[in-house]
Amino acid sequence: MTLTGQKPTLKSDKYVFIKTYGCQMNVYDSDRMFELLQPLSYKKTNNPDHADLIILNTCHIREKATEKVFSELGRLKKLKLSALKKNRKVLIGVAGCVAQAEGEEILERARYVDLVFGPQTYHRLPEMVNKALKMDLSLVAGSQIIETEFATEQKFDELSTDSISPTNSFLTIQEGCDKFCSFCVVPYTRGAEISRPAGQVLEEAGKLVKSGLKEITLLGQNVNAYHGVSSDGKEWTLGRLIRELAELDGLERIRYTTSHPKDMDDDLISAHGEVPKLMPYLHLPVQSGSNTILKNMNRKHNITFYRSIIDKLRKAREDIAFSSDFIVGYPGETDADFAETLRLVSDIEFAQAYSFKYSARPGTPASGKVEVGEQIKSDRLESLQQLLNAQQLAFNLKKVGTVQNVLVEKHGRKQGQLVGKTPYMQAAHFCGNEKLIGSIQKVRILDGFSKGVSGDIVNNDKVYDIQKPAKIESKEIYS
Ligand code: 5AD
Ligand code: SF4
């Protein structure tokens, strides 16, 4: 592990290391944990060896999550022991969905753990840490404090609004899920759907924009099921919330993730055509192209419906790019079912996608069903990924010759290189001054790759070695 965080200088400095697994929601939660710990004088370190508090923010969505956590905890036990020998006390915490689902087991099997807390209770982290610090820390045995009950909107009230990135930020507006797809642990680990009040979201977004942020991604396990109460007592849908957010001066880009096809209502779809700040990119998981499998998965939509949503969105915003999630080898999936998935992918042409082999999650309705053979799952995953990768490359190459607005996010790996995002979520690489980080620049796309595009800032005097000039069209498309 590299040390990019600050090194402790004074004995009184306290450092926290958080290792984040899984989804954007966990990344967001880890950022909030850092902020909650600041009043307790904890600073961030990227080196667990220097930390006084180590938190594993875990994910339970796919296979072997629990075992991964236990093997990481085994390493942390050694670290805690060797710190104690040097008279340094280290607290160990397990947060997130594994903590929620297996909290008792963690405390049972790893007695040196101090804190176990689920995604709904991390706003109480300062309280828990203070309580643990009052206990006898000279022992390897942990304080064993556990908080895993499901909370309510109260959690949202107690979170601060600082953003970690200077350019874009996630903003959680909704948590939990009531859909109960038969393969998924989220309804059990994150609890029932709750939406954050609309006024609170607008206020937080306002603060983020004031701090100079140009892009906000609205976050939720089922973000388009949003139904936050506004000050007039009415419930706002996501479409309404987006339209209101778009009024914020200084906010240039709005995104949202993750959506369920069933909750793509007409107002949200038309917002894609009517709100220029809403970016032309949508992650809309479908999971399978077979109606039989979708039914068995309890997805609550069929393929005709999914296609109709895609068509409506393309009518509303012609250039919208789509991403999706797929599961291959769900119990009972036949070759013919899988062929339907390939057919759907071929027809829709995704700009990006995530695909996984089905893995049984304990406690979900699908677990215990007769599984598809491992080799079949691997073969299907490979052919699906081949197709999806080819589509991603084709999508990126299609943008060659166009000029895209790129939100500049950070330095690239190469000297003088910057990286940003096009409206379509493509990573765009180009050369430029680091002062451009945080701004939106027009970049002429000169090449496309499987993972992104590269180009040149428009009006930049520097001439680059254009490898494939034949591909550049004269037409410039501003988006
Ligand atoms: N097996 C495989 N993939 C899963 N996902 C969720 N649960 C499982 C599982 N049991 C995938 C789905 C979901 C994404 C976040 O993770 O595709 O959309
Ligand atoms: Fe899981 Fe389905 Fe809810 Fe998505 S919609 S979080 S896959 S239960």
PDB file of N, CA and C and ligand atoms in Angstrom, residues 23 60-63 182-186 258 283 285-287 299 324-328 330 354-361 364 366, ligand 1:
ATOM      1  N   CYS A  23     -19.878  -0.422  -3.800  1.00  0.00           N
ATOM      2  CA  CYS A  23     -20.547   0.548  -4.671  1.00  0.00           C
ATOM      3  C   CYS A  23     -20.242   2.005  -4.312  1.00  0.00           C
ATOM      4  N   HIS A  60     -21.628  -6.492   0.559  1.00  0.00           N
ATOM      5  CA  HIS A  60     -22.114  -7.868   0.705  1.00  0.00           C
ATOM      6  C   HIS A  60     -22.781  -8.359  -0.569  1.00  0.00           C
ATOM      7  N   ILE A  61     -22.678  -7.555  -1.639  1.00  0.00           N
ATOM      8  CA  ILE A  61     -23.561  -7.837  -2.775  1.00  0.00           C
ATOM      9  C   ILE A  61     -23.185  -9.099  -3.528  1.00  0.00           C
ATOM     10  N   ARG A  62     -21.894  -9.349  -3.630  1.00  0.00           N
ATOM     11  CA  ARG A  62     -21.512 -10.568  -4.341  1.00  0.00           C
ATOM     12  C   ARG A  62     -20.661 -11.463  -3.458  1.00  0.00           C
ATOM     13  N   GLU A  63     -20.421 -12.593  -3.995  1.00  0.00           N
ATOM     14  CA  GLU A  63     -19.765 -13.738  -3.358  1.00  0.00           C
ATOM     15  C   GLU A  63     -18.550 -13.432  -2.488  1.00  0.00           C
ATOM     16  N   SER A 182     -34.853 -11.438  -6.470  1.00  0.00           N
ATOM     17  CA  SER A 182     -34.651 -12.671  -5.703  1.00  0.00           C
ATOM     18  C   SER A 182     -33.179 -13.008  -5.451  1.00  0.00           C
ATOM     19  N   PHE A 183     -32.253 -12.339  -6.181  1.00  0.00           N
ATOM     20  CA  PHE A 183     -30.821 -12.633  -6.012  1.00  0.00           C
ATOM     21  C   PHE A 183     -30.132 -11.653  -5.073  1.00  0.00           C
ATOM     22  N   CYS A 184     -30.819 -10.622  -4.597  1.00  0.00           N
ATOM     23  CA  CYS A 184     -30.127  -9.444  -4.070  1.00  0.00           C
ATOM     24  C   CYS A 184     -30.261  -9.263  -2.553  1.00  0.00           C
ATOM     25  N   VAL A 185     -29.167  -8.888  -1.914  1.00  0.00           N
ATOM     26  CA  VAL A 185     -29.172  -8.724  -0.452  1.00  0.00           C
ATOM     27  C   VAL A 185     -29.550  -7.303  -0.012  1.00  0.00           C
ATOM     28  N   VAL A 186     -29.578  -6.373  -0.965  1.00  0.00           N
ATOM     29  CA  VAL A 186     -29.740  -4.965  -0.578  1.00  0.00           C
ATOM     30  C   VAL A 186     -30.971  -4.700   0.303  1.00  0.00           C
ATOM     31  N   THR A 258     -28.489   4.576  -8.725  1.00  0.00           N
ATOM     32  CA  THR A 258     -28.817   3.632  -9.769  1.00  0.00           C
ATOM     33  C   THR A 258     -30.338   3.544  -9.906  1.00  0.00           C
ATOM     34  N   HIS A 283     -27.460   4.853 -16.295  1.00  0.00           N
ATOM     35  CA  HIS A 283     -27.194   3.476 -15.892  1.00  0.00           C
ATOM     36  C   HIS A 283     -28.537   2.837 -15.524  1.00  0.00           C
ATOM     37  N   PRO A 285     -29.947  -0.822 -15.004  1.00  0.00           N
ATOM     38  CA  PRO A 285     -29.737  -2.275 -14.970  1.00  0.00           C
ATOM     39  C   PRO A 285     -30.930  -3.057 -15.517  1.00  0.00           C
ATOM     40  N   VAL A 286     -30.625  -4.073 -16.336  1.00  0.00           N
ATOM     41  CA  VAL A 286     -31.685  -4.932 -16.870  1.00  0.00           C
ATOM     42  C   VAL A 286     -31.535  -6.356 -16.328  1.00  0.00           C
ATOM     43  N   GLN A 287     -30.325  -6.761 -16.067  1.00  0.00           N
ATOM     44  CA  GLN A 287     -29.942  -8.071 -15.491  1.00  0.00           C
ATOM     45  C   GLN A 287     -30.008  -9.230 -16.473  1.00  0.00           C
ATOM     46  N   ARG A 299     -38.021  -9.280 -11.093  1.00  0.00           N
ATOM     47  CA  ARG A 299     -37.564  -7.942 -11.491  1.00  0.00           C
ATOM     48  C   ARG A 299     -38.714  -6.953 -11.709  1.00  0.00           C
ATOM     49  N   SER A 324     -25.552  -0.627 -18.206  1.00  0.00           N
ATOM     50  CA  SER A 324     -26.463  -1.572 -17.540  1.00  0.00           C
ATOM     51  C   SER A 324     -25.690  -2.564 -16.682  1.00  0.00           C
ATOM     52  N   ASP A 325     -26.437  -3.336 -15.891  1.00  0.00           N
ATOM     53  CA  ASP A 325     -25.871  -4.466 -15.146  1.00  0.00           C
ATOM     54  C   ASP A 325     -26.492  -5.745 -15.684  1.00  0.00           C
ATOM     55  N   PHE A 326     -25.675  -6.798 -15.762  1.00  0.00           N
ATOM     56  CA  PHE A 326     -26.152  -8.112 -16.210  1.00  0.00           C
ATOM     57  C   PHE A 326     -25.693  -9.189 -15.247  1.00  0.00           C
ATOM     58  N   ILE A 327     -26.564 -10.157 -15.039  1.00  0.00           N
ATOM     59  CA  ILE A 327     -26.163 -11.358 -14.292  1.00  0.00           C
ATOM     60  C   ILE A 327     -26.285 -12.536 -15.246  1.00  0.00           C
ATOM     61  N   VAL A 328     -25.212 -13.315 -15.374  1.00  0.00           N
ATOM     62  CA  VAL A 328     -25.321 -14.531 -16.194  1.00  0.00           C
ATOM     63  C   VAL A 328     -25.351 -15.738 -15.268  1.00  0.00           C
ATOM     64  N   TYR A 330     -28.029 -17.185 -13.840  1.00  0.00           N
ATOM     65  CA  TYR A 330     -29.033 -17.229 -12.774  1.00  0.00           C
ATOM     66  C   TYR A 330     -29.636 -18.647 -12.779  1.00  0.00           C
ATOM     67  N   TYR A 354     -21.732  -3.437 -16.769  1.00  0.00           N
ATOM     68  CA  TYR A 354     -21.117  -4.309 -15.765  1.00  0.00           C
ATOM     69  C   TYR A 354     -21.811  -5.656 -15.857  1.00  0.00           C
ATOM     70  N   SER A 355     -21.023  -6.736 -15.824  1.00  0.00           N
ATOM     71  CA  SER A 355     -21.652  -8.051 -15.899  1.00  0.00           C
ATOM     72  C   SER A 355     -20.999  -8.985 -14.886  1.00  0.00           C
ATOM     73  N   PHE A 356     -21.840  -9.831 -14.317  1.00  0.00           N
ATOM     74  CA  PHE A 356     -21.385 -10.694 -13.216  1.00  0.00           C
ATOM     75  C   PHE A 356     -21.925 -12.103 -13.396  1.00  0.00           C
ATOM     76  N   LYS A 357     -21.174 -13.043 -12.833  1.00  0.00           N
ATOM     77  CA  LYS A 357     -21.711 -14.405 -12.728  1.00  0.00           C
ATOM     78  C   LYS A 357     -22.634 -14.420 -11.522  1.00  0.00           C
ATOM     79  N   TYR A 358     -23.743 -15.101 -11.627  1.00  0.00           N
ATOM     80  CA  TYR A 358     -24.636 -15.198 -10.473  1.00  0.00           C
ATOM     81  C   TYR A 358     -23.905 -15.863  -9.307  1.00  0.00           C
ATOM     82  N   SER A 359     -24.060 -15.285  -8.128  1.00  0.00           N
ATOM     83  CA  SER A 359     -23.553 -15.969  -6.933  1.00  0.00           C
ATOM     84  C   SER A 359     -24.633 -15.920  -5.860  1.00  0.00           C
ATOM     85  N   ALA A 360     -24.902 -17.072  -5.283  1.00  0.00           N
ATOM     86  CA  ALA A 360     -25.993 -17.166  -4.306  1.00  0.00           C
ATOM     87  C   ALA A 360     -25.640 -16.366  -3.063  1.00  0.00           C
ATOM     88  N   ARG A 361     -26.559 -15.544  -2.616  1.00  0.00           N
ATOM     89  CA  ARG A 361     -26.351 -14.770  -1.403  1.00  0.00           C
ATOM     90  C   ARG A 361     -27.238 -15.352  -0.313  1.00  0.00           C
ATOM     91  N   THR A 364     -31.315 -14.889   0.556  1.00  0.00           N
ATOM     92  CA  THR A 364     -32.135 -14.384  -0.551  1.00  0.00           C
ATOM     93  C   THR A 364     -32.970 -15.527  -1.129  1.00  0.00           C
ATOM     94  N   ALA A 366     -33.361 -16.672  -4.039  1.00  0.00           N
ATOM     95  CA  ALA A 366     -32.732 -17.503  -5.082  1.00  0.00           C
ATOM     96  C   ALA A 366     -31.694 -18.461  -4.524  1.00  0.00           C
TER      97      ALA A 366
HETATM   98  N1  5AD B   1     -24.987 -12.399  -7.998  1.00  0.00           N
HETATM   99  C1  5AD B   1     -24.423 -11.734  -9.023  1.00  0.00           C
HETATM  100  N2  5AD B   1     -24.593 -10.423  -9.239  1.00  0.00           N
HETATM  101  C2  5AD B   1     -25.345  -9.742  -8.363  1.00  0.00           C
HETATM  102  N3  5AD B   1     -25.700  -8.446  -8.305  1.00  0.00           N
HETATM  103  C3  5AD B   1     -26.472  -8.267  -7.226  1.00  0.00           C
HETATM  104  N4  5AD B   1     -26.640  -9.428  -6.553  1.00  0.00           N
HETATM  105  C4  5AD B   1     -25.957 -10.366  -7.259  1.00  0.00           C
HETATM  106  C5  5AD B   1     -25.763 -11.751  -7.100  1.00  0.00           C
HETATM  107  N5  5AD B   1     -26.318 -12.421  -6.094  1.00  0.00           N
HETATM  108  C6  5AD B   1     -25.320  -7.470  -9.318  1.00  0.00           C
HETATM  109  C7  5AD B   1     -26.577  -6.956 -10.060  1.00  0.00           C
HETATM  110  C8  5AD B   1     -26.727  -5.568  -9.502  1.00  0.00           C
HETATM  111  C9  5AD B   1     -25.274  -5.200  -9.247  1.00  0.00           C
HETATM  112  C10 5AD B   1     -25.051  -4.038  -8.340  1.00  0.00           C
HETATM  113  O1  5AD B   1     -24.704  -6.361  -8.696  1.00  0.00           O
HETATM  114  O2  5AD B   1     -26.307  -6.914 -11.436  1.00  0.00           O
HETATM  115  O3  5AD B   1     -27.387  -4.675 -10.388  1.00  0.00           O
END
